[in-house]
Coordinates of C-alpha atoms and ligand atoms in Angstrom, one line a residue:
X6 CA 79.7 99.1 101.2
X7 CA 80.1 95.3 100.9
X8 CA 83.6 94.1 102.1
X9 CA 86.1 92.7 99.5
X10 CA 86.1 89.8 99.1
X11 CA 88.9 87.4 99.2
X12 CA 91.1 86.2 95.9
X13 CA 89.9 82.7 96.4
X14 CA 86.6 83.8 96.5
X15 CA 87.0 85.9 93.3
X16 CA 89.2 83.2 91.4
X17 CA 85.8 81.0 92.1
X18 CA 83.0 83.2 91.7
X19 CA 84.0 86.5 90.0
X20 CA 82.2 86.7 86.4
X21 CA 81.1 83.1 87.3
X22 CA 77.1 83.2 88.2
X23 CA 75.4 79.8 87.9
X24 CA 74.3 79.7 84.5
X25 CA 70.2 81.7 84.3
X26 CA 68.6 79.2 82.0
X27 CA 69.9 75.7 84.2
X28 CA 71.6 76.5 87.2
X29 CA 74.7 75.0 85.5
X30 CA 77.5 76.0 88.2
X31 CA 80.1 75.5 86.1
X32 CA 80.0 78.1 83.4
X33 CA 78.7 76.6 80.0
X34 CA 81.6 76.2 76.8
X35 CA 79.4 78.8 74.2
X36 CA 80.3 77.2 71.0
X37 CA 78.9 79.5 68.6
X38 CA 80.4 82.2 66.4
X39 CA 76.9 84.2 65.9
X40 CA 73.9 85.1 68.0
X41 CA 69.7 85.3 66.5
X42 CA 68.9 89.4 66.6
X43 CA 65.7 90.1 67.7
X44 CA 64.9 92.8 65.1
X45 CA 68.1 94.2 63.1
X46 CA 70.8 95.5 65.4
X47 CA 69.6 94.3 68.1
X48 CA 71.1 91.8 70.4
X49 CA 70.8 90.1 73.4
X50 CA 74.1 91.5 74.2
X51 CA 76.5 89.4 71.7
X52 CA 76.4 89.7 67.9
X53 CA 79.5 87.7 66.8
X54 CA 82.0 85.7 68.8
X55 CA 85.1 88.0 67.7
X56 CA 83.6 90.9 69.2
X57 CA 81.8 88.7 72.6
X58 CA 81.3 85.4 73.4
X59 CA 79.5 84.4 76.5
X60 CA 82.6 82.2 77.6
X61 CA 85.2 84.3 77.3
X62 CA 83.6 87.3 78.8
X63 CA 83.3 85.3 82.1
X64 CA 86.9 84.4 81.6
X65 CA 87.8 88.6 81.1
X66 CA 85.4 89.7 83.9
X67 CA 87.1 87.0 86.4
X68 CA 90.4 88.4 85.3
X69 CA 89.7 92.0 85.5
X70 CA 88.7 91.2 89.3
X71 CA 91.9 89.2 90.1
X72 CA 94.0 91.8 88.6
X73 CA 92.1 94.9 90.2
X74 CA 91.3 96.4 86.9
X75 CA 88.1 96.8 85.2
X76 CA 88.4 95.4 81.8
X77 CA 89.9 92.1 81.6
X78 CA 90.5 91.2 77.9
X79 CA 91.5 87.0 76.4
X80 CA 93.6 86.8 73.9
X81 CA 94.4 83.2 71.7
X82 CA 98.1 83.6 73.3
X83 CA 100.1 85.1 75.4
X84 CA 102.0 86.5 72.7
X85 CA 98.5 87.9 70.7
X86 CA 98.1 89.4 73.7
X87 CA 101.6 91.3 73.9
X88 CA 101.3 92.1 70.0
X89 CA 97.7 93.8 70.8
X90 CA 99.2 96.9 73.5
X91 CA 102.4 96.9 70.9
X92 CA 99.4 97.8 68.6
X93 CA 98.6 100.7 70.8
X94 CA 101.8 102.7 69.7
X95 CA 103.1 104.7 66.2
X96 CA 106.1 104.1 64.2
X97 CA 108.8 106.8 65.8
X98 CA 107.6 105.3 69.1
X99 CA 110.2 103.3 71.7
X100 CA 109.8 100.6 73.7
X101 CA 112.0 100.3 76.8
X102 CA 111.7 96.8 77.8
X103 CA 113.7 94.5 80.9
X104 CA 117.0 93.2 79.2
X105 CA 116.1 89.5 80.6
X106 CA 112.2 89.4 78.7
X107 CA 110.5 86.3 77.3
X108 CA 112.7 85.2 73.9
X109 CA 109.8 85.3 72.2
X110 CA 108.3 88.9 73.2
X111 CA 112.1 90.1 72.0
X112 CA 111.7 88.3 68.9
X113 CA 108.1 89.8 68.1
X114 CA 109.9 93.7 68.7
X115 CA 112.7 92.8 66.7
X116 CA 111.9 90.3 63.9
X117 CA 108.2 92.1 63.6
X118 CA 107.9 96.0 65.0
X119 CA 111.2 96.8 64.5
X120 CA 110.2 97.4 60.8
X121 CA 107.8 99.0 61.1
X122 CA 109.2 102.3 62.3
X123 CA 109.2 101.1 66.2
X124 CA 112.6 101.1 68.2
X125 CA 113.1 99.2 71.2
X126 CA 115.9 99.4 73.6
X127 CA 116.4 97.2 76.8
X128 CA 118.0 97.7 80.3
X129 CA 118.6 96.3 83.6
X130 CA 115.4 96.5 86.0
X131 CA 116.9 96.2 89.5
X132 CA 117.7 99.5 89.7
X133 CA 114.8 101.6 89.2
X134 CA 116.4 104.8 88.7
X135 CA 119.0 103.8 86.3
X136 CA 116.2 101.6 84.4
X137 CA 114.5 105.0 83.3
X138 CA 117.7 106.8 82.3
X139 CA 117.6 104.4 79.7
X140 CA 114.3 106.4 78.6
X141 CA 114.3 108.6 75.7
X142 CA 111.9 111.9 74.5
X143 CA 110.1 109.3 72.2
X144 CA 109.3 106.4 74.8
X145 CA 105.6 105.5 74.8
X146 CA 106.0 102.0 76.7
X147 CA 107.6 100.0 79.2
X148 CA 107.6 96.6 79.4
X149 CA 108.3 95.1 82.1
X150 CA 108.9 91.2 83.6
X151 CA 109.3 90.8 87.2
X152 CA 110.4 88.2 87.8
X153 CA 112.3 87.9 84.5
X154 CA 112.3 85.4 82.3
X155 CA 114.9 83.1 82.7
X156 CA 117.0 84.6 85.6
X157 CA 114.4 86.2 88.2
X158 CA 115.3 89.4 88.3
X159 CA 112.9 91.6 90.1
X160 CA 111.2 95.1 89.0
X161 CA 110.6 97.2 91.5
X162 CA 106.9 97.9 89.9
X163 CA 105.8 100.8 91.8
X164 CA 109.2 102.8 91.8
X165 CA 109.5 102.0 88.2
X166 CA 105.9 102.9 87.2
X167 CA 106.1 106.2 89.6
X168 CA 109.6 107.5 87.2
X169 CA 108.0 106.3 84.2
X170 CA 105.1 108.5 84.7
X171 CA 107.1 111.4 85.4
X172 CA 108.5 111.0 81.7
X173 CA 107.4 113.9 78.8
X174 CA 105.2 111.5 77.3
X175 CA 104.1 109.8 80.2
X176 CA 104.6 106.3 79.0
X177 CA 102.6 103.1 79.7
X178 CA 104.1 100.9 82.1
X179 CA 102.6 97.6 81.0
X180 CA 103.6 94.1 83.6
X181 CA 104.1 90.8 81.9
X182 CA 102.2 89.1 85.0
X183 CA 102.8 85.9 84.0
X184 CA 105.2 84.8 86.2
X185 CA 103.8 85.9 89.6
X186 CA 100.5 86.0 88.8
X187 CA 97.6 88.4 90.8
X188 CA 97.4 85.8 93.5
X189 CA 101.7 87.3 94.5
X190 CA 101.3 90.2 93.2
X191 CA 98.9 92.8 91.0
X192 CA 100.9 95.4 89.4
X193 CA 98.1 97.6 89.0
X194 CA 97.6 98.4 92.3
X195 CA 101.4 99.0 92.4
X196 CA 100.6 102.3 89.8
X197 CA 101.1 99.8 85.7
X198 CA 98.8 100.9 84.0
X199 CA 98.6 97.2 82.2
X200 CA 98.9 93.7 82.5
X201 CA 99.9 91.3 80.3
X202 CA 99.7 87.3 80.9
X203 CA 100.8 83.7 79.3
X204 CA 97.6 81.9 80.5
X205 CA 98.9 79.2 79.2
X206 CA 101.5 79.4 82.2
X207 CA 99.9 79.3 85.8
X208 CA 96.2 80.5 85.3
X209 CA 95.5 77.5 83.1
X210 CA 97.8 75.9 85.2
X211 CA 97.2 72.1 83.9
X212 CA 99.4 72.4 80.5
X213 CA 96.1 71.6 78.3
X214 CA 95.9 75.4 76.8
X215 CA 97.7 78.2 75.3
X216 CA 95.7 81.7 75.9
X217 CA 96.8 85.4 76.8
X218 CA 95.1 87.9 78.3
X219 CA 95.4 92.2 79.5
X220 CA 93.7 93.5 82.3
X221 CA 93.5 97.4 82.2
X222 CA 91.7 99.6 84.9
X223 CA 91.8 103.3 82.8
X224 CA 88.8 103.4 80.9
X225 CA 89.9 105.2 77.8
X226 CA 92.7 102.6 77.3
X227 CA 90.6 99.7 78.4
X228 CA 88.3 100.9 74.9
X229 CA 91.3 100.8 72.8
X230 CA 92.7 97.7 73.8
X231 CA 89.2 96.4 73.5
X232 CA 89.2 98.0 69.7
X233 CA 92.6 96.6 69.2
X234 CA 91.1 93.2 70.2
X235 CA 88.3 93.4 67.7
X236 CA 89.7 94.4 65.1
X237 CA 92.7 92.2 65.3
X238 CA 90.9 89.7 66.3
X239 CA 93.6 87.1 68.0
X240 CA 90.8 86.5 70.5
X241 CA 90.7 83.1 73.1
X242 CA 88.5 80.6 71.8
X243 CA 85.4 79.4 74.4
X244 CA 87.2 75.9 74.9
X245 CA 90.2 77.4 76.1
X246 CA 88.1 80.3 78.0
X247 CA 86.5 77.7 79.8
X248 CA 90.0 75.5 80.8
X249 CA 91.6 79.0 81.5
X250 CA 88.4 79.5 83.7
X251 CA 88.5 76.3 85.5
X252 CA 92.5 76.5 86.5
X253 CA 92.2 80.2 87.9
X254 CA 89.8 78.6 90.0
X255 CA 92.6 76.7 92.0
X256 CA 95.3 79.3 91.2
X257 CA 95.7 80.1 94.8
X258 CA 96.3 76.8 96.3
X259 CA 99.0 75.8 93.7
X260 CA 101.2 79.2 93.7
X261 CA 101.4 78.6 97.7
X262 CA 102.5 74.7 97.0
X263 CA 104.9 75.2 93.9
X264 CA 106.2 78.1 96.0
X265 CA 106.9 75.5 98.9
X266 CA 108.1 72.9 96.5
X267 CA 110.6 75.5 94.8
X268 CA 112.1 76.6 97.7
X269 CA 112.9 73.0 99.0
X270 CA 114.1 72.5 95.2
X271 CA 116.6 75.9 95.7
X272 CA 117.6 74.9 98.8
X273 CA 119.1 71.7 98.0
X274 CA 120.3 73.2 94.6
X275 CA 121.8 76.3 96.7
X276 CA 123.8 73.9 99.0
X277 CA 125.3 71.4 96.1
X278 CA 128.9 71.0 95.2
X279 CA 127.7 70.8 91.5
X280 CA 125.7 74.0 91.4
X281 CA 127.4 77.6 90.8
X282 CA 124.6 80.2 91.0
X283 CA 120.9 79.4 92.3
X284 CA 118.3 82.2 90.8
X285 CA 115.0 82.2 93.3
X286 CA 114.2 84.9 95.0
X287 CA 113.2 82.7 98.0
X288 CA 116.5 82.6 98.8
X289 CA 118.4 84.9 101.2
X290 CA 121.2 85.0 98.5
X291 CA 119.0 86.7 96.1
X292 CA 120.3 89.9 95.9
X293 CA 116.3 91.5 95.4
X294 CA 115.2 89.3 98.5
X295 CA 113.9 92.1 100.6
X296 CA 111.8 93.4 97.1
X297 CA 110.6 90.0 96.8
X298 CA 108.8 89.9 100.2
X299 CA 107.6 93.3 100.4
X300 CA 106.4 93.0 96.5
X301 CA 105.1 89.0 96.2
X302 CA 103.0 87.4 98.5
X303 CA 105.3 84.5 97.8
X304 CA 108.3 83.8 95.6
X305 CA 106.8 81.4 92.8
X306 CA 107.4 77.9 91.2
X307 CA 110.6 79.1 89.1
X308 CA 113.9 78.6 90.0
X309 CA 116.9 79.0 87.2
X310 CA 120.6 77.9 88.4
X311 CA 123.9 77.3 86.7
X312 CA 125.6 73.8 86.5
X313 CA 129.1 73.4 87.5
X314 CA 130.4 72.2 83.9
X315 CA 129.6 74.4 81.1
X316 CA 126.0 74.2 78.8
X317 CA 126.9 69.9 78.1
X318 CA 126.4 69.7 81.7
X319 CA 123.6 71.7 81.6
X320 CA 121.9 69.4 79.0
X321 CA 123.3 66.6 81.0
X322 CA 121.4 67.4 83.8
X323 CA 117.9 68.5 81.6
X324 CA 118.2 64.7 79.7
X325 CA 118.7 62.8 82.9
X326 CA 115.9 64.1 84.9
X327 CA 112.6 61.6 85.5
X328 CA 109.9 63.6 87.0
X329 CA 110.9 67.1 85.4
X330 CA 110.1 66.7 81.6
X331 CA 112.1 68.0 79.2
X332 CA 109.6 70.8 77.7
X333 CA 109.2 74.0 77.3
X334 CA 106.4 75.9 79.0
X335 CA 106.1 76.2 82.5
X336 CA 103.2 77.0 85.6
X337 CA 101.6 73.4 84.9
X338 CA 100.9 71.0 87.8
X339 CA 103.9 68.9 86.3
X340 CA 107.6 69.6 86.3
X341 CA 109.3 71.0 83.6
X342 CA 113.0 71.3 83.0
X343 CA 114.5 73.4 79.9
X344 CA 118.1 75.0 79.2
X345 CA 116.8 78.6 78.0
X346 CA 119.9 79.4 75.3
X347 CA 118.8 76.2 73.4
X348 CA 115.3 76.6 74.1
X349 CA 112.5 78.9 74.9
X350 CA 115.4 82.0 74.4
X351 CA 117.0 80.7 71.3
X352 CA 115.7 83.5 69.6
X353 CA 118.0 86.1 71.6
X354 CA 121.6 84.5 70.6
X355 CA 123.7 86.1 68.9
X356 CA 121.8 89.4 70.7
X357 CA 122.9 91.7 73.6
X358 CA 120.3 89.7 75.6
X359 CA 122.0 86.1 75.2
X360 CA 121.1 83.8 78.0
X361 CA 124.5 81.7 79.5
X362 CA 124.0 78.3 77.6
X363 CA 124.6 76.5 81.3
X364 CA 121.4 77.9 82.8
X365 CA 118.8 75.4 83.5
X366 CA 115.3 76.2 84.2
X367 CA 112.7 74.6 86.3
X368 CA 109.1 75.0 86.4
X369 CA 108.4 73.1 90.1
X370 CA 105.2 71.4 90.0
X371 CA 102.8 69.8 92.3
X372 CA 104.9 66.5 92.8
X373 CA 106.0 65.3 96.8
X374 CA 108.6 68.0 97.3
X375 CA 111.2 64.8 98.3
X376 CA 110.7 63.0 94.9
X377 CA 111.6 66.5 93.2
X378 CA 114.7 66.5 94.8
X379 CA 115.5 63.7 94.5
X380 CA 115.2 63.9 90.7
X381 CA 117.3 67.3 91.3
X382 CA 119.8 65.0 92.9
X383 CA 119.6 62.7 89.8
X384 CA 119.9 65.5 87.0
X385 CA 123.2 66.8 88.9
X386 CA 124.7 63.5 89.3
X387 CA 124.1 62.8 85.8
X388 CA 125.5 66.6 85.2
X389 CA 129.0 65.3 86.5
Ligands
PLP11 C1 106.8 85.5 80.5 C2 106.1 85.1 79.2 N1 105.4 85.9 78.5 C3 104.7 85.6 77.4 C4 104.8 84.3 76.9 C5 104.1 84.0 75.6 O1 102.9 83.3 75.9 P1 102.3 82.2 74.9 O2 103.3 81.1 74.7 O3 101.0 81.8 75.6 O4 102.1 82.9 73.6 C6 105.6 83.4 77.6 C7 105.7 82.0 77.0 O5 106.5 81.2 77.5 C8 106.2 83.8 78.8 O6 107.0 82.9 79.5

């Protein structure tokens, strides 16, 4: 049997062959929405671009292989892709999700499914055991971040999955990757049985695309996801197949230098005057640091923290920096800086799940580690 080959190798190649008609070795942007049939019904493998585009299939078969799964499926967003497993479940179904999830995955349960005869509750994930007593008879999924979105909380993804699967209806455990991504870790080797991603986040990686994706390796729910796909039809156009495609093909060389940018960025943060809490599980003070180097290869490009000052320093801090924009998004080559309550998690005030309005988030890019910190410096100066 041949040996396995290497992530880097896969990110490159996998789904990838130069192109049979001209050698083209990057793979060609398909813009069409039909295909000629040779007689009726019959095709040379793609009859509309809902249902298959060259492009995008390259895109879900590289994904597939990066994840360890065997069907790797685009989506037009991260969130199209999240809405396509929520399709997978009945009204009297519940969701239990991690109580620190993407605002706006809590806003699609709760503004969206939650009228339509879904329920959705939301717990802790550190501790595994205590995570699943928060199951009930009726849970069909899990939905888990790890680490969370804002405050990097880790999931213990195989103890969680094992207890999960030990429930009476033996729900799905489904991994909102984006995050981590499969170059730290691949929760389906860790017993999910599905992964969800923002590829707008680190796999596209340059801040030029939004796009989603879900990587399954079960067969029989690979073909419903696939039919959910279809017949939703929230699919990832071939433009932003092929960008997704071209940043997966660095993804492992920028994960290992935003991870070595955000720690120098934590440090410093960890050891101001100005700082109260630093959230990066990098750090020894992370309370999950021990998970975080047996689970992630590394420990990413976010870091969250709390100013010294209350939210007006927070937003102090997020208006005053140079280098880190002001945006939201996050996993681009460039810096980002955002305060989460007023932000990307606006949709969760006034919820259980409110985020502390003096927590600033940072996406570390690919700039010289000393100019980052310096602008660090700057932010908490200006922060008071
Ligand atoms: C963890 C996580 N999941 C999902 C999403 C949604 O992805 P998209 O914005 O591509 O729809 C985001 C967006 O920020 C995210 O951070």
């Amino acid at each position: 049997m041949a040996k396995p080959q290497a992530f880097e190798t896969l990110a490159i190649h996998a789904g990838q062959p130069p192109d049979p008609a001209t050698g083209a070795v990057m793979t060609p942007v398909y813009l069409t929405s039909t295909y000629r049939q040779t007689a009726v019904g019959e095709t040379l493998g793609f009859e509309y671009s809902r249902t298959g585009n060259p492009t995008r299939k390259a895109l879900e078969a590289c994904l597939a292989a990066l994840e360890g799964g065997t069907i790797g499926l685009a989506f037009a967003s991260g969130m199209a892709a999240i809405d396509a497993v929520v399709h997978l479940l009945s009204p009297g179904d519940h969701v239990l999700a991690v109580s620190d999830l993407y605002g706006g995955t809590y806003r699609l349960f709760q503004r969206l499914y939650a009228q339509y005869g879904l329920t959705f509750s939301y717990a802790e994930p550190q501790d595994p055991q205590r995570f699943i007593a928060s199951a009930r008879p009726e849970t069909r999924l899990i939905v888990l971040e790890s680490p969370t979105n804002p405050m990097l909380n880790l999931a213990d993804l195989s103890a969680i999955s094992d207890l999960a699967h030990r429930l009476p209806r033996k729900p799905w455990v489904c991994v909102d990757n984006t995050f981590a991504t499969p170059y730290l870790q691949q929760p389906l080797s860790l017993g999910a049985d599905i992964v969800v991603h923002s590829t707008t986040k680190y796999l596209g990686g340059h801040s030029d695309v939004v796009g989603g994706a879900i990587v399954i390796r079960e067969p029989e729910l690979a073909e419903r996801l696939a039919f959910i796909q279809n017949a939703v039809g929230g699919v990832a156009g071939p433009l932003d197949s092929f960008l997704v495609l071209r940043g997966i093909k660095t993804l492992a060389v920028r994960m290992d230098r935003h991870a070595v940018n955000a720690q120098a960025v934590a440090q410093v943060l960890s050891q101001h005057p100005g700082v109260e809490q630093v959230y990066y599980p990098g750090l020894p003070s992370h309370p999950q640091f021990d998970l975080a180097r047996r689970q992630m290869r590394n420990a990413g490009g976010m870091v969250s923290f709390r100013v010294r000052g209350g939210p007006r320093a927070a937003r102090r801090f997020a208006e005053a920096t140079r280098i880190f924009a002001l945006g939201e998004s996050l996993g681009g080559v460039e810096s980002l800086v955002e305060v989460p309550a007023a932000m990307t998690h606006l949709s969760t005030a006034d919820s259980g799940l409110a985020v502390d309005p003096a927590l600033v988030r940072l996406s570390v890019g690919l700039e010289g580690a000393a100019d980052l910190v310096e602008d660090v410096e700057r932010g908490l100066k200006a922060a008071g």
